mmCIF file of C-alpha atoms in Angstrom:
data_model
loop_
_atom_site.group_PDB
_atom_site.id
_atom_site.type_symbol
_atom_site.label_atom_id
_atom_site.label_comp_id
_atom_site.label_asym_id
_atom_site.label_seq_id
_atom_site.Cartn_x
_atom_site.Cartn_y
_atom_site.Cartn_z
ATOM 1 C CA MET A 1 4.003 63.080 -148.772
ATOM 2 C CA SER A 2 7.187 64.262 -150.439
ATOM 3 C CA ARG A 3 8.601 67.705 -149.767
ATOM 4 C CA SER A 4 9.790 70.301 -152.249
ATOM 5 C CA LEU A 5 12.746 72.653 -152.245
ATOM 6 C CA ALA A 6 10.352 75.453 -151.320
ATOM 7 C CA ASP A 7 9.275 73.483 -148.241
ATOM 8 C CA PHE A 8 12.860 73.125 -147.052
ATOM 9 C CA VAL A 9 13.697 76.766 -147.787
ATOM 10 C CA ASN A 10 10.570 78.004 -145.990
ATOM 11 C CA ASP A 11 11.432 75.877 -142.945
ATOM 12 C CA ALA A 12 14.939 77.339 -142.941
ATOM 13 C CA LEU A 13 13.680 80.914 -143.316
ATOM 14 C CA GLU A 14 11.470 80.457 -140.272
ATOM 15 C CA ALA A 15 14.476 79.390 -138.196
ATOM 16 C CA ILE A 16 17.181 81.833 -139.337
ATOM 17 C CA GLU A 17 17.796 85.569 -139.607
ATOM 18 C CA GLU A 18 18.257 87.342 -142.899
ATOM 19 C CA VAL A 19 20.030 90.592 -143.647
ATOM 20 C CA ASP A 20 18.981 92.834 -146.512
ATOM 21 C CA PRO A 21 21.556 93.855 -149.131
ATOM 22 C CA GLU A 22 21.613 97.485 -147.982
ATOM 23 C CA ARG A 23 22.559 96.510 -144.422
ATOM 24 C CA ALA A 24 25.111 93.977 -145.705
ATOM 25 C CA LYS A 25 26.738 96.712 -147.814
ATOM 26 C CA GLN A 26 26.890 98.973 -144.737
ATOM 27 C CA ILE A 27 28.635 96.154 -142.855
ATOM 28 C CA LEU A 28 31.081 95.646 -145.741
ATOM 29 C CA GLU A 29 31.994 99.349 -145.599
ATOM 30 C CA ILE A 30 32.817 99.295 -141.862
ATOM 31 C CA PRO A 31 36.558 98.829 -141.261
ATOM 32 C CA GLY A 32 36.996 95.169 -140.408
ATOM 33 C CA CYS A 33 33.314 94.628 -141.295
ATOM 34 C CA ASP A 34 32.518 94.916 -137.579
ATOM 35 C CA GLY A 35 33.811 91.350 -137.242
ATOM 36 C CA TRP A 36 31.450 89.926 -139.890
ATOM 37 C CA HIS A 37 32.708 87.626 -142.654
ATOM 38 C CA PHE A 38 30.994 87.013 -145.973
ATOM 39 C CA ILE A 39 30.663 83.367 -147.020
ATOM 40 C CA ASP A 40 29.728 82.526 -150.598
ATOM 41 C CA VAL A 41 28.110 79.078 -150.698
ATOM 42 C CA ARG A 42 27.879 78.975 -154.505
ATOM 43 C CA GLU A 43 29.986 76.638 -156.602
ATOM 44 C CA PRO A 44 33.605 77.630 -157.382
ATOM 45 C CA ASP A 45 32.804 78.515 -161.008
ATOM 46 C CA GLU A 46 30.060 80.895 -159.833
ATOM 47 C CA PHE A 47 32.423 82.433 -157.257
ATOM 48 C CA ALA A 48 35.125 82.909 -159.922
ATOM 49 C CA GLN A 49 32.702 84.912 -162.074
ATOM 50 C CA GLY A 50 32.263 87.459 -159.276
ATOM 51 C CA HIS A 51 31.683 87.699 -155.552
ATOM 52 C CA ILE A 52 31.352 90.138 -152.676
ATOM 53 C CA PRO A 53 34.771 91.664 -151.888
ATOM 54 C CA GLY A 54 36.599 89.664 -149.231
ATOM 55 C CA ALA A 55 34.154 86.757 -149.348
ATOM 56 C CA ARG A 56 35.347 83.210 -148.718
ATOM 57 C CA ASN A 57 34.009 80.391 -150.857
ATOM 58 C CA PHE A 58 32.620 77.356 -149.024
ATOM 59 C CA PRO A 59 30.335 75.603 -151.535
ATOM 60 C CA ARG A 60 27.076 74.366 -150.048
ATOM 61 C CA GLY A 61 27.729 70.781 -151.091
ATOM 62 C CA PHE A 62 30.858 70.555 -148.935
ATOM 63 C CA LEU A 63 30.021 73.048 -146.187
ATOM 64 C CA GLU A 64 29.083 70.542 -143.485
ATOM 65 C CA VAL A 65 32.362 68.679 -143.977
ATOM 66 C CA ARG A 66 34.384 71.889 -143.754
ATOM 67 C CA ALA A 67 32.483 73.047 -140.655
ATOM 68 C CA ASP A 68 32.536 69.696 -138.835
ATOM 69 C CA LEU A 69 34.812 69.696 -135.790
ATOM 70 C CA GLU A 70 35.981 66.119 -136.269
ATOM 71 C CA HIS A 71 36.049 65.414 -140.016
ATOM 72 C CA TYR A 72 39.557 65.064 -141.418
ATOM 73 C CA LYS A 73 38.709 67.512 -144.237
ATOM 74 C CA ARG A 74 37.432 70.178 -141.834
ATOM 75 C CA ASP A 75 38.605 73.763 -142.194
ATOM 76 C CA PRO A 76 40.119 75.126 -138.960
ATOM 77 C CA TRP A 77 38.824 78.601 -139.861
ATOM 78 C CA LEU A 78 35.293 77.323 -139.227
ATOM 79 C CA GLU A 79 36.025 75.961 -135.745
ATOM 80 C CA ASP A 80 34.965 79.214 -134.028
ATOM 81 C CA ARG A 81 31.236 78.797 -133.529
ATOM 82 C CA SER A 82 30.899 82.444 -132.464
ATOM 83 C CA ARG A 83 32.406 83.803 -135.695
ATOM 84 C CA LYS A 84 30.015 86.286 -137.351
ATOM 85 C CA LEU A 85 29.013 84.951 -140.769
ATOM 86 C CA ILE A 86 26.842 86.359 -143.543
ATOM 87 C CA LEU A 87 26.126 83.623 -146.064
ATOM 88 C CA TYR A 88 24.944 84.213 -149.600
ATOM 89 C CA CYS A 89 24.275 82.280 -152.793
ATOM 90 C CA GLY A 90 22.729 83.155 -156.134
ATOM 91 C CA GLY A 91 19.236 84.034 -154.963
ATOM 92 C CA GLY A 92 18.955 83.202 -151.270
ATOM 93 C CA HIS A 93 17.777 79.584 -151.199
ATOM 94 C CA ARG A 94 21.098 77.771 -150.779
ATOM 95 C CA SER A 95 22.303 80.321 -148.252
ATOM 96 C CA ALA A 96 19.115 79.952 -146.208
ATOM 97 C CA LEU A 97 19.606 76.178 -146.132
ATOM 98 C CA ALA A 98 23.315 76.560 -145.340
ATOM 99 C CA THR A 99 22.630 79.089 -142.571
ATOM 100 C CA HIS A 100 20.085 76.743 -141.033
ATOM 101 C CA THR A 101 22.553 73.843 -141.182
ATOM 102 C CA LEU A 102 25.368 75.848 -139.569
ATOM 103 C CA GLN A 103 22.959 77.028 -136.893
ATOM 104 C CA GLN A 104 22.209 73.386 -136.103
ATOM 105 C CA MET A 105 25.978 72.752 -135.972
ATOM 106 C CA GLY A 106 26.312 75.316 -133.176
ATOM 107 C CA PHE A 107 27.138 78.563 -134.966
ATOM 108 C CA SER A 108 25.506 81.414 -133.087
ATOM 109 C CA GLN A 109 25.989 84.573 -135.181
ATOM 110 C CA LEU A 110 24.656 83.884 -138.642
ATOM 111 C CA ARG A 111 22.735 85.774 -141.291
ATOM 112 C CA SER A 112 21.613 84.844 -144.782
ATOM 113 C CA LEU A 113 21.719 87.577 -147.413
ATOM 114 C CA HIS A 114 18.160 88.170 -148.601
ATOM 115 C CA GLY A 115 18.097 88.001 -152.406
ATOM 116 C CA GLY A 116 21.659 86.665 -152.538
ATOM 117 C CA TRP A 117 24.191 87.583 -155.191
ATOM 118 C CA THR A 118 21.423 88.556 -157.613
ATOM 119 C CA GLY A 119 20.028 91.152 -155.217
ATOM 120 C CA TRP A 120 23.529 92.444 -154.518
ATOM 121 C CA VAL A 121 24.460 92.867 -158.188
ATOM 122 C CA GLU A 122 21.089 94.365 -159.150
ATOM 123 C CA ARG A 123 21.789 97.193 -156.714
ATOM 124 C CA GLY A 124 25.191 97.888 -158.276
ATOM 125 C CA PHE A 125 27.048 97.068 -155.073
ATOM 126 C CA PRO A 126 30.805 96.362 -155.205
ATOM 127 C CA THR A 127 32.059 93.045 -156.564
ATOM 128 C CA ASP A 128 35.333 91.196 -157.101
ATOM 129 C CA PRO A 129 36.926 90.421 -159.476
#
């Protein structure tokens, strides 16, 4: 039997932790974000249209390569498996999948933003640019 996107997202949501937008905004307002970093896993064109202030863009389609410890296109910033990361996408599906993948790659302090960028913007929370 084939599986749907919803099947994969539901599996991921059972294995990861989410953070609600209100708590994520509180974290953003703490000086230094209490060590948390926001990771936008949307595509570069989506990121360019607006993102959470200070977020880094690691598109979902290339995330595993960037986070791999041995790949020649890895990003050294992602070598620290204890780095605190809050991932988000447009609505929460891609970030749930990405969070689950990074968890399997050894990252230990991860959250996926429930409702994603849409939930963030709907609440009128700060954005860049």
